[in-house]
Amino acid sequence: MISYEPLFQTLEEKGMKLFDVEKGLNFSPTITAKFRKNEYTSLRTLEQICLFLDVPIEKVVKITKE
């Protein structure tokens, strides 16, 4: 199962909101809604977020057993 809990923790640590990522990377609201629903998104999207936040992928997504 995909979880974006690390992303939300990272954003909180940086004093940011998901909206800041959406605007900073010019993402559509549809893309950012996937994070709230723990839905799959492309590796390219995850890469962009990691580079934008300057963090490793582990600070954005984790995979857990269901």
XYZ file of N, CA, C and O in Angstrom:
264
model
N 0.850 -1.173 0.000
C 0.000 0.000 0.000
C 0.899 1.241 0.000
O 1.893 1.297 0.694
N 0.521 2.220 -0.766
C 1.239 3.481 -0.854
C 0.734 4.425 0.242
O -0.475 4.539 0.457
N 1.657 5.080 0.912
C 1.289 6.081 1.910
C 2.140 7.324 1.684
O 3.360 7.240 1.536
N 1.481 8.460 1.678
C 2.171 9.739 1.543
C 2.284 10.450 2.892
O 2.545 11.640 2.936
N 2.118 9.713 3.964
C 2.267 10.295 5.298
C 3.630 10.972 5.470
O 3.701 12.061 6.052
N 4.721 10.360 4.955
C 6.009 11.058 5.074
C 6.002 12.436 4.404
O 6.641 13.373 4.906
N 5.279 12.582 3.310
C 5.194 13.879 2.631
C 4.556 14.916 3.548
O 5.066 16.026 3.704
N 3.464 14.546 4.182
C 2.768 15.490 5.047
C 3.607 15.841 6.279
O 3.602 16.982 6.733
N 4.360 14.871 6.793
C 5.265 15.149 7.910
C 6.386 16.089 7.468
O 6.752 17.018 8.196
N 6.933 15.846 6.281
C 7.995 16.695 5.745
C 7.500 18.113 5.533
O 8.184 19.081 5.882
N 6.308 18.243 4.976
C 5.737 19.571 4.760
C 5.555 20.302 6.085
O 5.855 21.493 6.200
N 5.083 19.596 7.089
C 4.879 20.208 8.405
C 6.219 20.679 8.982
O 6.313 21.786 9.512
N 7.256 19.839 8.852
C 8.586 20.206 9.344
C 9.110 21.470 8.660
O 9.816 22.268 9.267
N 8.768 21.621 7.391
C 9.243 22.765 6.615
C 8.302 23.966 6.686
O 8.542 24.988 6.051
N 7.209 23.822 7.447
C 6.243 24.916 7.575
C 5.494 25.183 6.275
O 5.158 26.334 5.988
N 5.242 24.124 5.529
C 4.580 24.252 4.235
C 3.282 23.461 4.213
O 3.037 22.630 5.084
N 2.503 23.724 3.185
C 1.264 22.992 2.933
C 1.363 22.335 1.556
O 2.190 22.730 0.721
N 0.497 21.366 1.308
C 0.465 20.718 -0.001
C 0.178 21.742 -1.093
O 0.680 21.633 -2.211
N -0.574 22.753 -0.766
C -0.872 23.829 -1.713
C 0.413 24.508 -2.196
O 0.519 24.897 -3.355
N 1.394 24.652 -1.309
C 2.672 25.259 -1.689
C 3.389 24.427 -2.745
O 3.992 24.967 -3.670
N 3.307 23.114 -2.614
C 3.901 22.213 -3.608
C 3.138 22.331 -4.922
O 3.727 22.424 -5.996
N 1.825 22.328 -4.822
C 0.972 22.443 -6.013
C 1.309 23.699 -6.811
O 1.505 23.645 -8.027
N 1.400 24.814 -6.129
C 1.695 26.075 -6.819
C 3.152 26.153 -7.261
O 3.446 26.629 -8.361
N 4.059 25.688 -6.426
C 5.478 25.751 -6.743
C 5.876 24.908 -7.943
O 6.796 25.254 -8.686
N 5.171 23.793 -8.124
C 5.473 22.893 -9.239
C 4.441 22.983 -10.353
O 4.500 22.231 -11.319
N 3.470 23.879 -10.197
C 2.415 24.060 -11.194
C 1.647 22.761 -11.446
O 1.345 22.402 -12.581
N 1.357 22.032 -10.358
C 0.568 20.806 -10.444
C -0.913 21.157 -10.485
O -1.340 22.165 -9.913
N -1.681 20.300 -11.089
C -3.131 20.479 -11.067
C -3.658 19.992 -9.714
O -3.030 19.156 -9.057
N -4.810 20.483 -9.294
C -5.409 19.994 -8.048
C -5.675 18.489 -8.083
O -5.681 17.837 -7.046
N -5.867 17.936 -9.265
C -6.086 16.494 -9.406
C -4.869 15.712 -8.927
O -5.013 14.683 -8.263
N -3.695 16.186 -9.257
C -2.469 15.501 -8.837
C -2.327 15.555 -7.326
O -2.069 14.535 -6.683
N -2.506 16.723 -6.745
C -2.331 16.823 -5.298
C -3.440 16.095 -4.530
O -3.205 15.632 -3.423
N -4.603 15.958 -5.129
C -5.677 15.194 -4.481
C -5.286 13.732 -4.324
O -5.689 13.076 -3.353
N -4.476 13.215 -5.230
C -4.017 11.829 -5.134
C -3.220 11.592 -3.855
O -3.278 10.517 -3.278
N -2.492 12.602 -3.410
C -1.713 12.454 -2.188
C -2.608 12.345 -0.973
O -2.350 11.562 -0.066
N -3.672 13.109 -0.957
C -4.609 13.050 0.173
C -5.333 11.708 0.230
O -5.742 11.261 1.293
N -5.503 11.074 -0.933
C -6.224 9.801 -1.020
C -5.291 8.597 -1.050
O -5.762 7.472 -1.202
N -3.969 8.827 -0.933
C -2.979 7.752 -1.024
C -3.133 6.946 -2.311
O -3.056 5.722 -2.307
N -3.345 7.649 -3.418
C -3.462 7.002 -4.722
C -2.125 7.069 -5.444
O -1.281 7.908 -5.161
N -1.963 6.168 -6.396
C -0.720 6.116 -7.165
C -0.530 7.380 -8.006
O -1.484 7.950 -8.519
N 0.727 7.773 -8.115
C 1.120 8.860 -8.990
C 2.429 8.446 -9.655
O 3.049 7.473 -9.246
N 2.829 9.161 -10.657
C 4.023 8.758 -11.408
C 5.300 8.984 -10.611
O 5.362 9.850 -9.724
N 6.311 8.222 -10.949
C 7.619 8.398 -10.336
C 8.174 9.772 -10.679
O 8.869 10.397 -9.875
N 7.861 10.278 -11.848
C 8.294 11.617 -12.260
C 7.728 12.677 -11.308
O 8.431 13.602 -10.906
N 6.483 12.537 -10.936
C 5.862 13.470 -9.995
C 6.574 13.414 -8.649
O 6.873 14.445 -8.051
N 6.865 12.204 -8.179
C 7.574 12.053 -6.911
C 8.975 12.661 -6.993
O 9.431 13.312 -6.053
N 9.625 12.481 -8.130
C 10.948 13.066 -8.334
C 10.883 14.593 -8.245
O 11.722 15.226 -7.589
N 9.903 15.179 -8.892
C 9.754 16.639 -8.865
C 9.556 17.148 -7.444
O 10.125 18.174 -7.055
N 8.755 16.440 -6.672
C 8.500 16.843 -5.290
C 9.776 16.737 -4.460
O 10.098 17.642 -3.688
N 10.500 15.638 -4.630
C 11.758 15.458 -3.893
C 12.738 16.584 -4.199
O 13.367 17.134 -3.285
N 12.861 16.930 -5.464
C 13.776 18.002 -5.850
C 13.296 19.354 -5.337
O 14.088 20.168 -4.862
N 12.005 19.589 -5.407
C 11.424 20.849 -4.933
C 11.651 21.030 -3.432
O 12.002 22.119 -2.970
N 11.447 19.947 -2.675
C 11.599 20.009 -1.222
C 13.034 19.737 -0.766
O 13.341 19.898 0.418
N 13.871 19.285 -1.691
C 15.259 18.932 -1.402
C 15.352 17.853 -0.319
O 16.029 18.006 0.698
N 14.612 16.765 -0.576
C 14.584 15.634 0.357
C 14.683 14.326 -0.421
O 14.341 14.272 -1.605
N 15.124 13.233 0.239
C 15.119 11.926 -0.410
C 13.689 11.396 -0.515
O 12.784 11.860 0.191
N 13.493 10.436 -1.366
C 12.144 9.900 -1.616
C 11.498 9.335 -0.356
O 10.283 9.356 -0.216
N 12.304 8.862 0.583
C 11.759 8.308 1.831
C 11.008 9.366 2.647
O 10.212 9.022 3.509
N 11.282 10.634 2.372
C 10.603 11.715 3.081
C 9.316 12.127 2.373
O 8.636 13.066 2.795
N 8.955 11.382 1.305
C 7.763 11.702 0.520
C 6.766 10.537 0.496
O 5.563 10.737 0.604
N 7.264 9.331 0.367
C 6.376 8.179 0.208
C 6.943 6.972 0.931
O 8.153 6.831 1.099
N 6.031 6.102 1.384
C 6.451 4.814 1.931
C 5.480 3.749 1.437
O 4.321 4.048 1.109
N 5.978 2.546 1.394
C 5.170 1.404 0.962
C 5.020 0.474 2.161
O 6.014 0.119 2.789
N 3.786 0.120 2.456
C 3.515 -0.750 3.584
C 2.681 -1.940 3.134
O 2.017 -1.880 2.096
N 2.726 -2.997 3.914
C 1.844 -4.130 3.641
C 0.439 -3.746 4.082
O 0.257 -3.066 5.078
N -0.526 -4.223 3.327
C -1.925 -3.873 3.642
C -2.437 -4.635 4.828
O -2.043 -5.588 5.247
